[in-house]
XYZ file of N, CA and C in Angstrom:
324
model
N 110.368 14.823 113.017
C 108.997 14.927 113.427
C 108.132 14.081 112.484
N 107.139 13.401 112.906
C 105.895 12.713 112.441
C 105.182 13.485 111.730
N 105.024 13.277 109.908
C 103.873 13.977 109.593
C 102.865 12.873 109.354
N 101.859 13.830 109.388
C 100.667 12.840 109.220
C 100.256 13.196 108.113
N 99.427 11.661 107.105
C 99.282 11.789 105.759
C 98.075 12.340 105.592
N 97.631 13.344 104.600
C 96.759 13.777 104.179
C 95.816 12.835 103.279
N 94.624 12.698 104.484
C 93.721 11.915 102.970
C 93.286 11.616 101.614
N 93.451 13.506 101.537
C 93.015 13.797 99.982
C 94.199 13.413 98.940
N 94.675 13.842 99.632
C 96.704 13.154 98.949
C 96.534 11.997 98.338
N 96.508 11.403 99.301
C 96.649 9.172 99.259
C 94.979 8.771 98.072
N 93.773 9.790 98.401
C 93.186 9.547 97.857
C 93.075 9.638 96.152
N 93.499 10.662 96.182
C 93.870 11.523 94.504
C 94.888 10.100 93.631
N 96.405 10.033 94.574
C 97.055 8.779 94.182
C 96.784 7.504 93.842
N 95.552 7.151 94.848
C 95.014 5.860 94.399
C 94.042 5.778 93.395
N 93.610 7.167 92.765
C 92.410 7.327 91.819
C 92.994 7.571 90.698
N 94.837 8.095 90.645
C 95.380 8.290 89.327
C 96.024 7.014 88.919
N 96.155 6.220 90.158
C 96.956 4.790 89.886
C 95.501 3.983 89.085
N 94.684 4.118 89.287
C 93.379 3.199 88.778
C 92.956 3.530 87.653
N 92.984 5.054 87.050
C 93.023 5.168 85.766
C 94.152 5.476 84.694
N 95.048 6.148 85.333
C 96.163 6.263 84.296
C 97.347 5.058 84.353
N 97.277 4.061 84.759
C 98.580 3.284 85.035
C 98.278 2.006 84.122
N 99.269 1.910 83.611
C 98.984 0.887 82.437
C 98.668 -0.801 83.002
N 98.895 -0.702 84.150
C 98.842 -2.094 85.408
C 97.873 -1.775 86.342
N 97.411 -1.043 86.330
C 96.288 -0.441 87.105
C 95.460 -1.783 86.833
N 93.940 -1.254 87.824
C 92.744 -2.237 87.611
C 91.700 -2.073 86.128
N 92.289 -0.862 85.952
C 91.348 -0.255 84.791
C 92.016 -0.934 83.295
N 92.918 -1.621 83.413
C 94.324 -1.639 82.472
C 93.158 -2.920 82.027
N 92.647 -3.662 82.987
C 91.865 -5.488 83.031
C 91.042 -5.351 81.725
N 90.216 -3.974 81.400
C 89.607 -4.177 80.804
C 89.852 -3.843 78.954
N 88.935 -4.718 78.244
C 89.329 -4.684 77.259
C 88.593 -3.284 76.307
N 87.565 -3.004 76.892
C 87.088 -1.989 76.498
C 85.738 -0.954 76.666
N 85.167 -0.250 76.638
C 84.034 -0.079 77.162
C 82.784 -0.722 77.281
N 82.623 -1.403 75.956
C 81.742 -2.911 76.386
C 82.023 -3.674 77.410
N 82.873 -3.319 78.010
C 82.931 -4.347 79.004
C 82.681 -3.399 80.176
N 82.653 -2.509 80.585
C 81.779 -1.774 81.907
C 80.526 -2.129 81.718
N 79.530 -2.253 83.016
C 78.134 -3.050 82.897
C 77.666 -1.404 83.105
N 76.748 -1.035 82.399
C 75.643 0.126 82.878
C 74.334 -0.516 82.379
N 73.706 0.499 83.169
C 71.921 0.369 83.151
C 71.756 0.969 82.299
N 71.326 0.999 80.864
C 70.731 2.160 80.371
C 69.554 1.390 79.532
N 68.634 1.866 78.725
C 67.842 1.753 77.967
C 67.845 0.475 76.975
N 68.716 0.893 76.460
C 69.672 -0.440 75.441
C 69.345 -1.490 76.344
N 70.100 -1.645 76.729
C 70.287 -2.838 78.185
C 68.888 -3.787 78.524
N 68.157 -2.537 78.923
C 66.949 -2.899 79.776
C 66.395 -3.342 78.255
N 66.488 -3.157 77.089
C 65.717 -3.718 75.710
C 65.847 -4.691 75.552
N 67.157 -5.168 75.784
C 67.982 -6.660 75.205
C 67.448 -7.462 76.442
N 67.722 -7.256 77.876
C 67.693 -8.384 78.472
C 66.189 -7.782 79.407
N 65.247 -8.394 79.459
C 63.840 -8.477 80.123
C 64.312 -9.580 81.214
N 64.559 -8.282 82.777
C 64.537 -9.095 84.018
C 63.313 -9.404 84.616
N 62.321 -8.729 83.972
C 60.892 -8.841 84.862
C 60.414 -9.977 85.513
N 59.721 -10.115 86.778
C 59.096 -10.998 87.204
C 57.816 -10.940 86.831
N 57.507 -11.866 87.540
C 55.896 -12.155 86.958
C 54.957 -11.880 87.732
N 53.961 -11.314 87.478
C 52.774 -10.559 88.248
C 52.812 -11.610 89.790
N 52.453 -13.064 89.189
C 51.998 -14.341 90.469
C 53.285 -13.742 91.509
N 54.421 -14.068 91.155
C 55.712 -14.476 91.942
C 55.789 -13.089 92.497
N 55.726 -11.990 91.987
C 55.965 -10.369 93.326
C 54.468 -10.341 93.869
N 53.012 -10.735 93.672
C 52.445 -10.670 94.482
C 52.404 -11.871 95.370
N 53.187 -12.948 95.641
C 53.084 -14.285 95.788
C 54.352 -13.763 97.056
N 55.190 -13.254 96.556
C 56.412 -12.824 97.790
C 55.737 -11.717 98.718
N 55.280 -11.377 97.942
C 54.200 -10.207 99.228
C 53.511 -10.662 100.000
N 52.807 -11.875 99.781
C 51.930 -12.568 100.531
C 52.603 -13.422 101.612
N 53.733 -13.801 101.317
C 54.248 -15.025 102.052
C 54.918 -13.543 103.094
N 55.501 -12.381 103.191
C 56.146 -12.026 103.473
C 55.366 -11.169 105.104
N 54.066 -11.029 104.399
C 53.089 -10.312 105.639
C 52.527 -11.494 105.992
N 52.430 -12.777 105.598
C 51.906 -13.759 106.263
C 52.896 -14.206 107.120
N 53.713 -14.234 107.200
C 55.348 -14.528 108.658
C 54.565 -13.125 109.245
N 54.863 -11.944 109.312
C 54.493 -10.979 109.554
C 53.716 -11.034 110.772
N 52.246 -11.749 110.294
C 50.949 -11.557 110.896
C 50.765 -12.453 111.269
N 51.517 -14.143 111.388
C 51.732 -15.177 112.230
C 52.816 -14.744 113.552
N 53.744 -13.823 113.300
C 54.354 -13.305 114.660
C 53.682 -12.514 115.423
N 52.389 -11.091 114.600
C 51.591 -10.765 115.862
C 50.402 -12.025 116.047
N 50.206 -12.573 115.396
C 49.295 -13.175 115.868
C 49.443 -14.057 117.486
N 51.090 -14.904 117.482
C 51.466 -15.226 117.724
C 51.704 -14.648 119.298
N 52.083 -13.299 119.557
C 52.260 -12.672 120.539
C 50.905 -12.238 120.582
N 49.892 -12.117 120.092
C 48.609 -11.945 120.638
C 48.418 -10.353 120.626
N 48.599 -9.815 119.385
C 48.325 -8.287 119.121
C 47.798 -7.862 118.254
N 46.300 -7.869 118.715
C 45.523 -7.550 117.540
C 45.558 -6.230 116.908
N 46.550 -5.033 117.538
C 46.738 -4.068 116.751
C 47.180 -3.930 115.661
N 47.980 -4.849 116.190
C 49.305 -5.046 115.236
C 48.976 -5.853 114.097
N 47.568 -6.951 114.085
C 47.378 -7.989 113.252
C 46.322 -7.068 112.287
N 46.063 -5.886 112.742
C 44.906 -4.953 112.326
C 46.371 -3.774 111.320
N 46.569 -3.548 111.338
C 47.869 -2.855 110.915
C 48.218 -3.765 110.111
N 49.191 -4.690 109.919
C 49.307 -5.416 108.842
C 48.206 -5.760 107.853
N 46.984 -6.136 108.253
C 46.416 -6.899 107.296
C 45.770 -5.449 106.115
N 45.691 -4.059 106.943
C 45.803 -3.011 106.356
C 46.845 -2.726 104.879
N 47.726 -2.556 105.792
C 49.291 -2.493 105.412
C 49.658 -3.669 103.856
N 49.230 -4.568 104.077
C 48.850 -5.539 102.973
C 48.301 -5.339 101.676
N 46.992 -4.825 101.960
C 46.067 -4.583 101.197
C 46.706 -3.266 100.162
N 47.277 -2.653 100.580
C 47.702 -1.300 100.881
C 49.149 -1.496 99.369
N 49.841 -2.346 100.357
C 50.802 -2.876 99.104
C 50.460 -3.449 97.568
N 49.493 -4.330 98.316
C 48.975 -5.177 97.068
C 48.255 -4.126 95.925
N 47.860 -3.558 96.766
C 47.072 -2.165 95.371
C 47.820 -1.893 94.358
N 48.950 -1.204 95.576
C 50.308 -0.293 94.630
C 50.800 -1.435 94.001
N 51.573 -2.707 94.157
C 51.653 -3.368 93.246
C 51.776 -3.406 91.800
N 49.899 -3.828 92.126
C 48.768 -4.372 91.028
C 48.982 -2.778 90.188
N 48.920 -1.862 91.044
C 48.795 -0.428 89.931
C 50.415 -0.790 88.689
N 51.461 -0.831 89.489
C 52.400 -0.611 89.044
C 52.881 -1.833 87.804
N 52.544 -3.289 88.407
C 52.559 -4.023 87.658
C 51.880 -3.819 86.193
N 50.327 -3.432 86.679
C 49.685 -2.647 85.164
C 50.310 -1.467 84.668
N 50.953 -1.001 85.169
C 51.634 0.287 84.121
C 52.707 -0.344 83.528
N 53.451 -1.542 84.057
C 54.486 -2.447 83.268
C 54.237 -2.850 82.229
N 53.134 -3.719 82.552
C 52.395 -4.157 81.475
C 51.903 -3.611 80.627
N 51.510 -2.519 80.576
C 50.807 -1.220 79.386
C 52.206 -0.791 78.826
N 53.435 -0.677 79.130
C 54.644 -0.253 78.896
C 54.755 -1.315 78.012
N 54.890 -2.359 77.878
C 55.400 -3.140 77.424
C 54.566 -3.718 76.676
N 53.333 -3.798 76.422
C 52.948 -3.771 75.133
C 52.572 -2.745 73.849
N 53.144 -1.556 74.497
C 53.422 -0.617 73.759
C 54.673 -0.822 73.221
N 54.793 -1.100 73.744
C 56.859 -1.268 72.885
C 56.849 -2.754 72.167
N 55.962 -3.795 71.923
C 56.522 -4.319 71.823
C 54.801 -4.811 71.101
């Protein structure tokens, strides 16, 4: 008779082969410096931030396609809604960008 394999089975096996097996994938690494995490440290050493221009500059270009397609189909609800919707973003933004910025010259 046909048994059929239990998921949790095959699953457990492939999770003890990845950490306990000396050939495993886990075996690649040389040591815990070498797993990437997010933590604090991290975010100290390397500053990914963008720049105020360039995230409000992608916002702009992004509701301007936006509001050239209703415009385009001729819906001024819709061109009334976005240009809302815009404004709306750009606030939160600008708020958030300034709390970056207050963050970071506190620390620094």
């Amino acid at each position: 008779m046909f048994e059929i394999p239990d998921p949790r089975r095959s699953f457990i096996a492939a999770a003890r082969k990845l950490i306990y097996d000396s050939d495993g994938p886990a075996a690649s690494l040389d040591g815990p410096q070498d797993m990437p995490r997010l933590t604090s440290n991290t975010l100290d050493k390397v500053r990914m931030a963008r720049t105020r221009d360039r995230i409000l500059s992608n916002l702009e270009e992004m509701y301007k396609e936006a509001f050239d397609r209703a415009r385009a189909s001729e819906d001024p609800s819709q061109m009334v809604a976005l240009d809302f919707a815009y404004r709306r973003e750009q606030l939160y933004f600008e708020i958030l960008l300034d709390l970056r910025d207050s963050m970071d010259r506190r620390q620094g």
